[in-house]
Every structure is written in structure tokens, then in C-alpha cells.
PDB file of C-alpha atoms in Angstrom:
ATOM      1  CA  UNK A   8     -46.132  34.376 -60.360  1.00  0.00           C
ATOM      2  CA  UNK A   9     -44.874  37.118 -59.513  1.00  0.00           C
ATOM      3  CA  UNK A  10     -46.391  39.375 -62.292  1.00  0.00           C
ATOM      4  CA  UNK A  11     -47.228  42.646 -62.947  1.00  0.00           C
ATOM      5  CA  UNK A  12     -50.431  42.055 -61.592  1.00  0.00           C
ATOM      6  CA  UNK A  13     -49.166  41.804 -57.743  1.00  0.00           C
ATOM      7  CA  UNK A  14     -48.895  45.512 -57.250  1.00  0.00           C
ATOM      8  CA  UNK A  15     -49.673  45.705 -53.373  1.00  0.00           C
ATOM      9  CA  UNK A  16     -46.879  47.898 -51.988  1.00  0.00           C
ATOM     10  CA  UNK A  17     -45.454  49.212 -55.129  1.00  0.00           C
ATOM     11  CA  UNK A  18     -44.625  53.126 -55.827  1.00  0.00           C
ATOM     12  CA  UNK A  19     -45.047  55.316 -58.665  1.00  0.00           C
ATOM     13  CA  UNK A  20     -48.241  54.805 -59.845  1.00  0.00           C
ATOM     14  CA  UNK A  21     -50.047  58.637 -58.904  1.00  0.00           C
ATOM     15  CA  UNK A  22     -53.111  58.772 -56.477  1.00  0.00           C
ATOM     16  CA  UNK A  23     -55.828  56.464 -56.430  1.00  0.00           C
ATOM     17  CA  UNK A  24     -58.876  58.305 -57.835  1.00  0.00           C
ATOM     18  CA  UNK A  25     -62.130  57.358 -57.471  1.00  0.00           C
ATOM     19  CA  UNK A  26     -64.843  57.899 -59.110  1.00  0.00           C
ATOM     20  CA  UNK A  27     -67.726  59.958 -57.785  1.00  0.00           C
ATOM     21  CA  UNK A  28     -70.111  57.201 -56.394  1.00  0.00           C
ATOM     22  CA  UNK A  29     -73.613  59.056 -56.909  1.00  0.00           C
ATOM     23  CA  UNK A  30     -72.306  59.548 -60.439  1.00  0.00           C
ATOM     24  CA  UNK A  31     -69.941  56.142 -61.434  1.00  0.00           C
ATOM     25  CA  UNK A  32     -71.345  55.040 -64.311  1.00  0.00           C
ATOM     26  CA  UNK A  33     -72.163  50.990 -64.537  1.00  0.00           C
ATOM     27  CA  UNK A  34     -70.182  51.415 -67.985  1.00  0.00           C
ATOM     28  CA  UNK A  35     -67.982  53.543 -69.452  1.00  0.00           C
ATOM     29  CA  UNK A  36     -68.846  53.205 -72.926  1.00  0.00           C
ATOM     30  CA  UNK A  37     -70.875  50.852 -74.191  1.00  0.00           C
ATOM     31  CA  UNK A  38     -68.428  48.241 -75.621  1.00  0.00           C
ATOM     32  CA  UNK A  39     -67.672  47.490 -71.785  1.00  0.00           C
ATOM     33  CA  UNK A  40     -71.510  45.932 -71.456  1.00  0.00           C
ATOM     34  CA  UNK A  41     -70.878  43.795 -74.830  1.00  0.00           C
ATOM     35  CA  UNK A  42     -67.351  42.396 -73.204  1.00  0.00           C
ATOM     36  CA  UNK A  43     -69.011  41.889 -69.951  1.00  0.00           C
ATOM     37  CA  UNK A  44     -72.022  40.135 -72.322  1.00  0.00           C
ATOM     38  CA  UNK A  45     -69.206  38.604 -74.493  1.00  0.00           C
ATOM     39  CA  UNK A  46     -66.849  37.000 -70.986  1.00  0.00           C
ATOM     40  CA  UNK A  47     -70.162  35.743 -69.501  1.00  0.00           C
ATOM     41  CA  UNK A  48     -71.640  33.960 -72.489  1.00  0.00           C
ATOM     42  CA  UNK A  49     -69.262  32.477 -74.777  1.00  0.00           C
ATOM     43  CA  UNK A  50     -68.314  29.323 -75.717  1.00  0.00           C
ATOM     44  CA  UNK A  51     -64.586  28.329 -74.142  1.00  0.00           C
ATOM     45  CA  UNK A  52     -61.788  25.958 -74.630  1.00  0.00           C
ATOM     46  CA  UNK A  53     -62.622  22.374 -72.896  1.00  0.00           C
ATOM     47  CA  UNK A  54     -62.139  22.510 -69.305  1.00  0.00           C
ATOM     48  CA  UNK A  55     -61.609  26.543 -68.778  1.00  0.00           C
ATOM     49  CA  UNK A  56     -62.677  28.341 -65.203  1.00  0.00           C
ATOM     50  CA  UNK A  57     -61.935  31.317 -63.677  1.00  0.00           C
ATOM     51  CA  UNK A  58     -58.776  30.566 -62.350  1.00  0.00           C
ATOM     52  CA  UNK A  59     -57.478  30.292 -66.035  1.00  0.00           C
ATOM     53  CA  UNK A  60     -58.624  33.457 -66.564  1.00  0.00           C
ATOM     54  CA  UNK A  61     -57.318  35.145 -64.259  1.00  0.00           C
ATOM     55  CA  UNK A  62     -53.896  33.342 -64.372  1.00  0.00           C
ATOM     56  CA  UNK A  63     -54.219  34.442 -68.404  1.00  0.00           C
ATOM     57  CA  UNK A  64     -55.260  37.334 -66.871  1.00  0.00           C
ATOM     58  CA  UNK A  65     -51.982  37.744 -65.103  1.00  0.00           C
ATOM     59  CA  UNK A  66     -49.922  36.678 -67.796  1.00  0.00           C
ATOM     60  CA  UNK A  67     -50.913  39.886 -70.515  1.00  0.00           C
ATOM     61  CA  UNK A  68     -47.421  41.894 -71.419  1.00  0.00           C
ATOM     62  CA  UNK A  69     -47.011  43.936 -68.636  1.00  0.00           C
ATOM     63  CA  UNK A  70     -47.003  47.042 -70.948  1.00  0.00           C
ATOM     64  CA  UNK A  71     -50.249  46.034 -71.829  1.00  0.00           C
ATOM     65  CA  UNK A  72     -51.951  45.082 -68.330  1.00  0.00           C
ATOM     66  CA  UNK A  73     -50.648  48.301 -67.322  1.00  0.00           C
ATOM     67  CA  UNK A  74     -52.390  50.594 -69.693  1.00  0.00           C
ATOM     68  CA  UNK A  75     -55.391  49.154 -70.869  1.00  0.00           C
ATOM     69  CA  UNK A  76     -58.685  49.255 -68.412  1.00  0.00           C
ATOM     70  CA  UNK A  77     -60.353  46.731 -67.185  1.00  0.00           C
ATOM     71  CA  UNK A  78     -62.349  45.340 -69.381  1.00  0.00           C
ATOM     72  CA  UNK A  79     -60.168  45.284 -72.086  1.00  0.00           C
ATOM     73  CA  UNK A  80     -58.017  43.214 -70.293  1.00  0.00           C
ATOM     74  CA  UNK A  81     -60.960  40.547 -70.083  1.00  0.00           C
ATOM     75  CA  UNK A  82     -60.563  41.158 -73.665  1.00  0.00           C
ATOM     76  CA  UNK A  83     -56.730  39.621 -74.162  1.00  0.00           C
ATOM     77  CA  UNK A  84     -58.211  36.791 -71.766  1.00  0.00           C
ATOM     78  CA  UNK A  85     -60.430  36.232 -74.021  1.00  0.00           C
ATOM     79  CA  UNK A  86     -58.452  36.531 -77.130  1.00  0.00           C
ATOM     80  CA  UNK A  87     -55.722  34.396 -75.868  1.00  0.00           C
ATOM     81  CA  UNK A  88     -57.928  31.736 -74.942  1.00  0.00           C
ATOM     82  CA  UNK A  89     -60.168  31.481 -78.283  1.00  0.00           C
ATOM     83  CA  UNK A  90     -56.424  31.496 -80.485  1.00  0.00           C
ATOM     84  CA  UNK A  91     -54.683  28.643 -77.569  1.00  0.00           C
ATOM     85  CA  UNK A  92     -57.981  26.543 -77.320  1.00  0.00           C
ATOM     86  CA  UNK A  93     -58.182  26.662 -80.930  1.00  0.00           C
ATOM     87  CA  UNK A  94     -61.452  27.913 -81.128  1.00  0.00           C
ATOM     88  CA  UNK A  95     -60.423  31.209 -83.657  1.00  0.00           C
ATOM     89  CA  UNK A  96     -57.337  31.745 -85.674  1.00  0.00           C
ATOM     90  CA  UNK A  97     -55.154  35.173 -85.588  1.00  0.00           C
ATOM     91  CA  UNK A  98     -56.435  36.089 -89.051  1.00  0.00           C
ATOM     92  CA  UNK A  99     -60.290  35.498 -87.643  1.00  0.00           C
ATOM     93  CA  UNK A 100     -58.960  37.754 -84.650  1.00  0.00           C
ATOM     94  CA  UNK A 101     -58.089  40.609 -86.775  1.00  0.00           C
ATOM     95  CA  UNK A 102     -61.102  40.714 -89.670  1.00  0.00           C
ATOM     96  CA  UNK A 103     -64.231  40.232 -87.271  1.00  0.00           C
ATOM     97  CA  UNK A 104     -65.243  37.454 -89.263  1.00  0.00           C
ATOM     98  CA  UNK A 105     -65.126  33.759 -89.806  1.00  0.00           C
ATOM     99  CA  UNK A 106     -62.804  31.763 -92.452  1.00  0.00           C
ATOM    100  CA  UNK A 107     -65.008  30.770 -95.517  1.00  0.00           C
ATOM    101  CA  UNK A 108     -65.823  27.297 -95.008  1.00  0.00           C
ATOM    102  CA  UNK A 109     -65.307  27.206 -91.110  1.00  0.00           C
ATOM    103  CA  UNK A 110     -68.404  25.594 -89.271  1.00  0.00           C
ATOM    104  CA  UNK A 111     -70.663  26.987 -87.321  1.00  0.00           C
ATOM    105  CA  UNK A 112     -71.087  25.629 -84.302  1.00  0.00           C
ATOM    106  CA  UNK A 113     -74.969  25.100 -82.180  1.00  0.00           C
ATOM    107  CA  UNK A 114     -73.763  24.827 -78.516  1.00  0.00           C
ATOM    108  CA  UNK A 115     -74.119  28.664 -77.369  1.00  0.00           C
ATOM    109  CA  UNK A 116     -75.335  29.519 -74.072  1.00  0.00           C
ATOM    110  CA  UNK A 117     -78.976  31.081 -74.830  1.00  0.00           C
ATOM    111  CA  UNK A 118     -80.494  33.732 -73.199  1.00  0.00           C
ATOM    112  CA  UNK A 119     -82.895  32.205 -71.084  1.00  0.00           C
ATOM    113  CA  UNK A 120     -79.860  30.452 -69.320  1.00  0.00           C
ATOM    114  CA  UNK A 121     -78.348  33.385 -68.131  1.00  0.00           C
ATOM    115  CA  UNK A 122     -80.270  33.815 -64.547  1.00  0.00           C
ATOM    116  CA  UNK A 123     -79.679  30.399 -63.577  1.00  0.00           C
ATOM    117  CA  UNK A 124     -76.161  30.225 -64.699  1.00  0.00           C
ATOM    118  CA  UNK A 125     -75.793  33.597 -62.414  1.00  0.00           C
ATOM    119  CA  UNK A 126     -77.436  31.441 -59.375  1.00  0.00           C
ATOM    120  CA  UNK A 127     -75.055  28.283 -60.006  1.00  0.00           C
ATOM    121  CA  UNK A 128     -72.059  29.008 -61.282  1.00  0.00           C
ATOM    122  CA  UNK A 129     -69.325  31.253 -58.492  1.00  0.00           C
ATOM    123  CA  UNK A 130     -69.981  29.083 -56.118  1.00  0.00           C
ATOM    124  CA  UNK A 131     -66.637  27.677 -54.737  1.00  0.00           C
ATOM    125  CA  UNK A 132     -66.852  26.103 -51.278  1.00  0.00           C
ATOM    126  CA  UNK A 133     -66.190  22.458 -51.705  1.00  0.00           C
ATOM    127  CA  UNK A 134     -66.743  19.387 -48.686  1.00  0.00           C
ATOM    128  CA  UNK A 135     -63.267  18.411 -47.104  1.00  0.00           C
ATOM    129  CA  UNK A 136     -62.201  15.657 -45.089  1.00  0.00           C
ATOM    130  CA  UNK A 137     -59.366  16.917 -43.096  1.00  0.00           C
ATOM    131  CA  UNK A 138     -59.981  18.550 -40.283  1.00  0.00           C
ATOM    132  CA  UNK A 139     -58.476  22.372 -40.234  1.00  0.00           C
ATOM    133  CA  UNK A 140     -54.619  22.597 -39.363  1.00  0.00           C
ATOM    134  CA  UNK A 141     -55.059  26.061 -38.087  1.00  0.00           C
ATOM    135  CA  UNK A 142     -57.447  27.155 -35.426  1.00  0.00           C
ATOM    136  CA  UNK A 143     -59.644  31.301 -35.264  1.00  0.00           C
ATOM    137  CA  UNK A 144     -56.701  33.093 -33.353  1.00  0.00           C
ATOM    138  CA  UNK A 145     -53.552  31.336 -34.226  1.00  0.00           C
ATOM    139  CA  UNK A 146     -50.742  33.029 -35.493  1.00  0.00           C
ATOM    140  CA  UNK A 147     -49.737  31.898 -38.443  1.00  0.00           C
ATOM    141  CA  UNK A 148     -46.682  32.305 -40.990  1.00  0.00           C
ATOM    142  CA  UNK A 149     -47.448  32.939 -44.385  1.00  0.00           C
ATOM    143  CA  UNK A 150     -44.754  31.243 -46.776  1.00  0.00           C
ATOM    144  CA  UNK A 151     -42.194  32.426 -48.688  1.00  0.00           C
ATOM    145  CA  UNK A 152     -43.064  30.834 -51.890  1.00  0.00           C
ATOM    146  CA  UNK A 153     -42.532  31.800 -55.561  1.00  0.00           C
ATOM    147  CA  UNK A 154     -44.522  29.840 -58.212  1.00  0.00           C
ATOM    148  CA  UNK A 155     -44.190  30.189 -61.652  1.00  0.00           C
ATOM    149  CA  UNK A 156     -47.887  29.456 -62.064  1.00  0.00           C
ATOM    150  CA  UNK A 157     -50.793  31.258 -60.620  1.00  0.00           C
ATOM    151  CA  UNK A 158     -51.127  31.932 -56.677  1.00  0.00           C
ATOM    152  CA  UNK A 159     -53.501  33.999 -54.514  1.00  0.00           C
ATOM    153  CA  UNK A 160     -50.454  34.379 -52.104  1.00  0.00           C
ATOM    154  CA  UNK A 161     -49.588  38.112 -52.364  1.00  0.00           C
ATOM    155  CA  UNK A 162     -45.862  39.352 -52.258  1.00  0.00           C
ATOM    156  CA  UNK A 163     -46.032  40.990 -49.411  1.00  0.00           C
ATOM    157  CA  UNK A 164     -47.157  38.982 -46.735  1.00  0.00           C
ATOM    158  CA  UNK A 165     -44.756  36.204 -48.142  1.00  0.00           C
ATOM    159  CA  UNK A 166     -42.791  35.835 -44.813  1.00  0.00           C
ATOM    160  CA  UNK A 167     -44.730  37.824 -42.529  1.00  0.00           C
ATOM    161  CA  UNK A 168     -46.615  36.624 -38.996  1.00  0.00           C
ATOM    162  CA  UNK A 169     -50.125  37.104 -38.883  1.00  0.00           C
ATOM    163  CA  UNK A 170     -53.845  35.993 -37.130  1.00  0.00           C
ATOM    164  CA  UNK A 171     -56.212  33.308 -38.403  1.00  0.00           C
ATOM    165  CA  UNK A 172     -59.597  35.616 -38.117  1.00  0.00           C
ATOM    166  CA  UNK A 173     -61.959  33.233 -40.273  1.00  0.00           C
ATOM    167  CA  UNK A 174     -62.048  29.599 -40.769  1.00  0.00           C
ATOM    168  CA  UNK A 175     -64.081  29.963 -44.489  1.00  0.00           C
ATOM    169  CA  UNK A 176     -64.311  25.701 -44.078  1.00  0.00           C
ATOM    170  CA  UNK A 177     -63.305  23.962 -47.914  1.00  0.00           C
ATOM    171  CA  UNK A 178     -62.990  26.106 -51.113  1.00  0.00           C
ATOM    172  CA  UNK A 179     -61.211  25.029 -54.997  1.00  0.00           C
ATOM    173  CA  UNK A 180     -57.641  25.494 -54.653  1.00  0.00           C
ATOM    174  CA  UNK A 181     -56.789  28.419 -57.207  1.00  0.00           C
ATOM    175  CA  UNK A 182     -53.313  27.423 -57.763  1.00  0.00           C
ATOM    176  CA  UNK A 183     -54.192  23.767 -59.200  1.00  0.00           C
ATOM    177  CA  UNK A 184     -57.491  24.588 -60.874  1.00  0.00           C
ATOM    178  CA  UNK A 185     -55.784  27.787 -62.490  1.00  0.00           C
ATOM    179  CA  UNK A 186     -53.127  24.980 -64.964  1.00  0.00           C
ATOM    180  CA  UNK A 187     -56.597  22.478 -64.821  1.00  0.00           C
ATOM    181  CA  UNK A 188     -54.687  20.355 -62.622  1.00  0.00           C
ATOM    182  CA  UNK A 189     -57.704  19.691 -60.475  1.00  0.00           C
ATOM    183  CA  UNK A 190     -59.844  21.471 -57.629  1.00  0.00           C
ATOM    184  CA  UNK A 191     -57.573  20.169 -55.157  1.00  0.00           C
ATOM    185  CA  UNK A 192     -59.615  21.660 -52.543  1.00  0.00           C
ATOM    186  CA  UNK A 193     -58.352  23.144 -49.147  1.00  0.00           C
ATOM    187  CA  UNK A 194     -59.385  24.892 -45.700  1.00  0.00           C
ATOM    188  CA  UNK A 195     -59.464  28.894 -46.473  1.00  0.00           C
ATOM    189  CA  UNK A 196     -58.777  31.315 -43.379  1.00  0.00           C
ATOM    190  CA  UNK A 197     -58.446  35.355 -43.456  1.00  0.00           C
ATOM    191  CA  UNK A 198     -55.734  35.873 -41.945  1.00  0.00           C
ATOM    192  CA  UNK A 199     -55.136  39.368 -39.977  1.00  0.00           C
ATOM    193  CA  UNK A 200     -51.718  40.729 -40.866  1.00  0.00           C
ATOM    194  CA  UNK A 201     -50.838  44.573 -38.345  1.00  0.00           C
ATOM    195  CA  UNK A 202     -49.482  47.421 -41.200  1.00  0.00           C
ATOM    196  CA  UNK A 203     -46.446  47.106 -38.818  1.00  0.00           C
ATOM    197  CA  UNK A 204     -45.860  43.525 -39.775  1.00  0.00           C
ATOM    198  CA  UNK A 205     -46.427  44.164 -43.559  1.00  0.00           C
ATOM    199  CA  UNK A 206     -44.526  47.548 -43.879  1.00  0.00           C
ATOM    200  CA  UNK A 207     -42.671  48.573 -40.894  1.00  0.00           C
ATOM    201  CA  UNK A 208     -41.973  50.862 -37.651  1.00  0.00           C
ATOM    202  CA  UNK A 209     -43.682  53.696 -40.009  1.00  0.00           C
ATOM    203  CA  UNK A 210     -47.297  52.049 -40.758  1.00  0.00           C
ATOM    204  CA  UNK A 211     -49.834  52.618 -38.138  1.00  0.00           C
ATOM    205  CA  UNK A 212     -49.676  50.863 -35.418  1.00  0.00           C
ATOM    206  CA  UNK A 213     -53.478  50.161 -34.965  1.00  0.00           C
ATOM    207  CA  UNK A 214     -54.510  49.449 -38.608  1.00  0.00           C
ATOM    208  CA  UNK A 215     -54.678  45.257 -40.526  1.00  0.00           C
ATOM    209  CA  UNK A 216     -55.019  43.692 -43.657  1.00  0.00           C
ATOM    210  CA  UNK A 217     -56.829  40.444 -43.725  1.00  0.00           C
ATOM    211  CA  UNK A 218     -56.165  37.793 -46.296  1.00  0.00           C
ATOM    212  CA  UNK A 219     -58.220  34.853 -47.460  1.00  0.00           C
ATOM    213  CA  UNK A 220     -55.235  32.641 -47.801  1.00  0.00           C
ATOM    214  CA  UNK A 221     -55.396  28.902 -48.241  1.00  0.00           C
ATOM    215  CA  UNK A 222     -53.750  26.289 -46.129  1.00  0.00           C
ATOM    216  CA  UNK A 223     -51.062  25.648 -48.049  1.00  0.00           C
ATOM    217  CA  UNK A 224     -49.402  29.079 -48.318  1.00  0.00           C
ATOM    218  CA  UNK A 225     -48.921  28.775 -44.383  1.00  0.00           C
ATOM    219  CA  UNK A 226     -47.248  27.236 -41.404  1.00  0.00           C
ATOM    220  CA  UNK A 227     -47.718  27.759 -37.915  1.00  0.00           C
ATOM    221  CA  UNK A 228     -46.170  31.049 -36.455  1.00  0.00           C
TER     222      UNK A 228
ATOM    223  CA  UNK B  22     -46.885  20.410 -62.852  1.00  0.00           C
ATOM    224  CA  UNK B  23     -43.146  21.672 -62.350  1.00  0.00           C
ATOM    225  CA  UNK B  24     -41.848  25.559 -62.620  1.00  0.00           C
ATOM    226  CA  UNK B  25     -40.127  25.299 -65.661  1.00  0.00           C
ATOM    227  CA  UNK B  26     -43.429  23.723 -67.758  1.00  0.00           C
ATOM    228  CA  UNK B  27     -45.727  26.685 -65.980  1.00  0.00           C
ATOM    229  CA  UNK B  28     -42.879  29.112 -67.247  1.00  0.00           C
ATOM    230  CA  UNK B  29     -43.033  27.693 -70.508  1.00  0.00           C
ATOM    231  CA  UNK B  30     -46.837  27.335 -70.681  1.00  0.00           C
ATOM    232  CA  UNK B  31     -46.645  31.205 -69.356  1.00  0.00           C
ATOM    233  CA  UNK B  32     -44.935  31.987 -72.587  1.00  0.00           C
ATOM    234  CA  UNK B  33     -47.507  30.470 -74.540  1.00  0.00           C
ATOM    235  CA  UNK B  34     -50.458  32.201 -72.975  1.00  0.00           C
ATOM    236  CA  UNK B  35     -50.383  35.424 -75.472  1.00  0.00           C
ATOM    237  CA  UNK B  36     -47.580  33.838 -78.232  1.00  0.00           C
ATOM    238  CA  UNK B  37     -49.375  35.547 -80.662  1.00  0.00           C
ATOM    239  CA  UNK B  38     -48.305  39.005 -80.684  1.00  0.00           C
ATOM    240  CA  UNK B  39     -51.511  40.440 -82.089  1.00  0.00           C
ATOM    241  CA  UNK B  40     -52.521  43.354 -79.803  1.00  0.00           C
ATOM    242  CA  UNK B  41     -49.963  45.487 -82.078  1.00  0.00           C
ATOM    243  CA  UNK B  42     -51.882  44.415 -84.773  1.00  0.00           C
ATOM    244  CA  UNK B  43     -55.208  45.426 -84.324  1.00  0.00           C
ATOM    245  CA  UNK B  44     -56.904  48.704 -83.630  1.00  0.00           C
ATOM    246  CA  UNK B  45     -55.959  50.919 -80.141  1.00  0.00           C
ATOM    247  CA  UNK B  46     -59.581  51.519 -79.691  1.00  0.00           C
ATOM    248  CA  UNK B  47     -61.510  49.022 -77.688  1.00  0.00           C
ATOM    249  CA  UNK B  48     -64.883  49.684 -79.095  1.00  0.00           C
ATOM    250  CA  UNK B  49     -63.829  48.510 -82.964  1.00  0.00           C
ATOM    251  CA  UNK B  50     -62.042  45.492 -81.347  1.00  0.00           C
ATOM    252  CA  UNK B  51     -64.699  44.226 -78.917  1.00  0.00           C
ATOM    253  CA  UNK B  52     -67.123  44.877 -81.963  1.00  0.00           C
ATOM    254  CA  UNK B  53     -65.453  42.575 -84.805  1.00  0.00           C
ATOM    255  CA  UNK B  54     -64.891  39.858 -81.449  1.00  0.00           C
ATOM    256  CA  UNK B  55     -68.336  39.790 -81.522  1.00  0.00           C
ATOM    257  CA  UNK B  56     -69.210  39.549 -85.110  1.00  0.00           C
ATOM    258  CA  UNK B  57     -66.878  37.168 -85.396  1.00  0.00           C
ATOM    259  CA  UNK B  58     -67.792  34.748 -82.025  1.00  0.00           C
ATOM    260  CA  UNK B  59     -71.287  35.032 -83.428  1.00  0.00           C
ATOM    261  CA  UNK B  60     -70.378  33.891 -86.640  1.00  0.00           C
ATOM    262  CA  UNK B  61     -68.913  30.778 -85.525  1.00  0.00           C
ATOM    263  CA  UNK B  62     -71.841  30.057 -83.000  1.00  0.00           C
ATOM    264  CA  UNK B  63     -69.374  30.899 -80.429  1.00  0.00           C
ATOM    265  CA  UNK B  64     -71.833  33.242 -78.301  1.00  0.00           C
ATOM    266  CA  UNK B  65     -75.514  34.758 -78.837  1.00  0.00           C
ATOM    267  CA  UNK B  66     -75.851  37.889 -79.441  1.00  0.00           C
ATOM    268  CA  UNK B  67     -79.645  37.988 -76.975  1.00  0.00           C
ATOM    269  CA  UNK B  68     -77.459  35.972 -74.147  1.00  0.00           C
ATOM    270  CA  UNK B  69     -75.334  38.942 -74.296  1.00  0.00           C
ATOM    271  CA  UNK B  70     -77.783  41.648 -74.087  1.00  0.00           C
ATOM    272  CA  UNK B  71     -79.388  39.379 -70.869  1.00  0.00           C
ATOM    273  CA  UNK B  72     -75.829  39.510 -69.169  1.00  0.00           C
ATOM    274  CA  UNK B  73     -76.107  43.138 -69.238  1.00  0.00           C
ATOM    275  CA  UNK B  74     -79.727  43.522 -68.227  1.00  0.00           C
ATOM    276  CA  UNK B  75     -78.923  41.572 -65.540  1.00  0.00           C
ATOM    277  CA  UNK B  76     -76.382  43.765 -64.801  1.00  0.00           C
ATOM    278  CA  UNK B  77     -78.000  46.964 -65.219  1.00  0.00           C
ATOM    279  CA  UNK B  78     -81.286  45.597 -63.165  1.00  0.00           C
ATOM    280  CA  UNK B  79     -80.748  42.766 -60.803  1.00  0.00           C
ATOM    281  CA  UNK B  80     -77.011  42.818 -59.450  1.00  0.00           C
ATOM    282  CA  UNK B  81     -74.833  45.666 -58.068  1.00  0.00           C
ATOM    283  CA  UNK B  82     -74.864  48.458 -55.642  1.00  0.00           C
ATOM    284  CA  UNK B  83     -78.896  49.528 -56.654  1.00  0.00           C
ATOM    285  CA  UNK B  84     -80.735  46.002 -55.286  1.00  0.00           C
ATOM    286  CA  UNK B  85     -77.330  46.332 -52.812  1.00  0.00           C
ATOM    287  CA  UNK B  86     -79.001  49.143 -51.015  1.00  0.00           C
ATOM    288  CA  UNK B  87     -82.312  47.497 -50.276  1.00  0.00           C
ATOM    289  CA  UNK B  88     -80.635  44.568 -49.244  1.00  0.00           C
ATOM    290  CA  UNK B  89     -78.588  46.504 -46.872  1.00  0.00           C
ATOM    291  CA  UNK B  90     -81.899  48.666 -45.842  1.00  0.00           C
ATOM    292  CA  UNK B  91     -84.010  45.766 -45.085  1.00  0.00           C
ATOM    293  CA  UNK B  92     -81.798  44.259 -43.201  1.00  0.00           C
ATOM    294  CA  UNK B  93     -81.942  47.241 -40.821  1.00  0.00           C
ATOM    295  CA  UNK B  94     -85.246  46.382 -40.355  1.00  0.00           C
ATOM    296  CA  UNK B  95     -85.575  42.969 -40.409  1.00  0.00           C
ATOM    297  CA  UNK B  96     -83.591  40.778 -38.175  1.00  0.00           C
ATOM    298  CA  UNK B  97     -84.429  37.458 -39.705  1.00  0.00           C
ATOM    299  CA  UNK B  98     -83.366  38.313 -42.652  1.00  0.00           C
ATOM    300  CA  UNK B  99     -80.083  39.924 -41.455  1.00  0.00           C
ATOM    301  CA  UNK B 100     -79.154  36.777 -39.701  1.00  0.00           C
ATOM    302  CA  UNK B 101     -79.802  34.760 -42.987  1.00  0.00           C
ATOM    303  CA  UNK B 102     -77.432  37.113 -45.012  1.00  0.00           C
ATOM    304  CA  UNK B 103     -75.098  36.816 -42.706  1.00  0.00           C
ATOM    305  CA  UNK B 104     -74.551  33.611 -42.348  1.00  0.00           C
ATOM    306  CA  UNK B 105     -74.913  33.402 -46.366  1.00  0.00           C
ATOM    307  CA  UNK B 106     -74.140  36.129 -48.334  1.00  0.00           C
ATOM    308  CA  UNK B 107     -74.391  34.816 -51.841  1.00  0.00           C
TER     309      UNK B 107
END
């Protein structure tokens, strides 16, 4: 979707102000750590996945998306997942307490499962039968598509020509997975676009931007 | 799924206009969320502690610096990292 999250190339948000690497804290407040722990360990509606998490994040109302910090986005996604999945009610989220008489589940992830989860979750490579359509060094054009659902194809590369730099093999396709329509794995490529191709004659002549793109985002050029 | 139904689904994602009714301070909201999830058995606070511990001690830049330094002096380790960085 062409949402508020797809900010590449936008002006007017002020300078990027990176924190001093030596003194950058892991958390800026204790609640950020708790929110990370909640997000990693809470029980989600059946079929929920990381692509769905990202899509719900980009569906945040733009005024909230722009005003709230990183882990506060995670809060909004978890709340949306709980409400839409029927796991909690609005009144419960507001009060911080379970409604009287509601059942307590006993299947939450336990602390001893955490390290195994970290080691085994987050693997999105998949075996794929079809040969890759594109070869390293080949010129490709990103399709000009504007899906209302989730996509990892940023607006600023659509219609632009780049060169295939790396072939990563089969990967879960976020555009279907985010809508719980299956993993539908596709070949994934790193495609290099020259800055001049993306931003015109005023851009650097020697720099390029590399974007990981799924096969169905691309045509031969 | 059609474009139309995606748009419909999108409208529903944050349909509960709840954020205007919640405290502005995220510390209060997150504390309430953790209490609620614990009461409902949707989260185990010990698992939250364990995730924080992992991110503070096992994952992240501290470990990354060690990994890179080892790769400088151990060519076999470097090759392993290049073929599978995870």
C-alpha cells in the first residue's frame, strides 16, 4: 500500500539526528524493553505472522505513525491484533484488567522457550522448484504496481531500471503472507539502482541504492 | 484477494478508535497491556524478562563486535559468516 511508512524520497521531515554510537542506549526507557518482550512472547491470533505485523504497522493512522516512536508502533500493532483477533476487548485494553469472569489461558510462551524461538523463528528462505527468471548482472525494471495490500516494493523504485546484484533463492512472499494467503515463496534478488536513475541528474553519479525485490516485482529491461 | 477487499480490510485494522481514549504516556499504556495479558494468560512475565535478557546480553552490537574481530583473525570462521550470517 502507498502508506505513510513508504517515506523514501520525501522532504520536510527535518534532519536525521543519529545518536552517538558510543552512548546510544539499548532502550530509551524501561517500557521499551517491556514492549519488546511482550511483542516477542505474547499469544497472537491464529495464523498471525511478521508480514502481517508489518502491514498492520503501516496501517496505523498517519498522525499516530508520524508522532509515535518505534516501540510505540509495536504497541499499536499488538493492540490491533488483540482487538481484531478477539483476544481482548477495548474496555480491557483501557482498564489493563481482564473482564470479570473471562477465562484464563495457560498456553503462553514460557521463558525457557525463548532462546529456541530466537534461534528457529525468522527463517524465511524456502525451497522453490522453478528456476530463477533473472541472472546476476541482468537489467530489470521494477513494475509500476500500486497494491492496496502489503508490498515490499517501495514507491521510489517503481518503473525504474536496475541491475540484479545477488540472487538469494526462494523466500516467503510478504505480499501474500501478510494477508494470510500463504507463503507462496518466490526468488528474491538484490537489485542495484543508480542514484541518477532514482533521483535524476542532480543525484550522485557514482552511488547506488540496493533494494531486495521479489521476482514478481520485476520485468526484464 | 481483490484490491477492494484489501481496502476494506485496511479500514478495519485499527477500527477501534481506541488511541484517543488511552493515556499519552506509553509507559502507562504498556504497563496496562502487560497486566492485562498476564491476567488473561496471553503472556508470561518471566518470558518477557527472558527476551529482555537475551537482547541485553546475547543479541546486538556487543556480540557483533566480537564476531567481527574473530572473523579478522580466523579465515574459516569468516567464510562461515559470509555463507550464513545468521
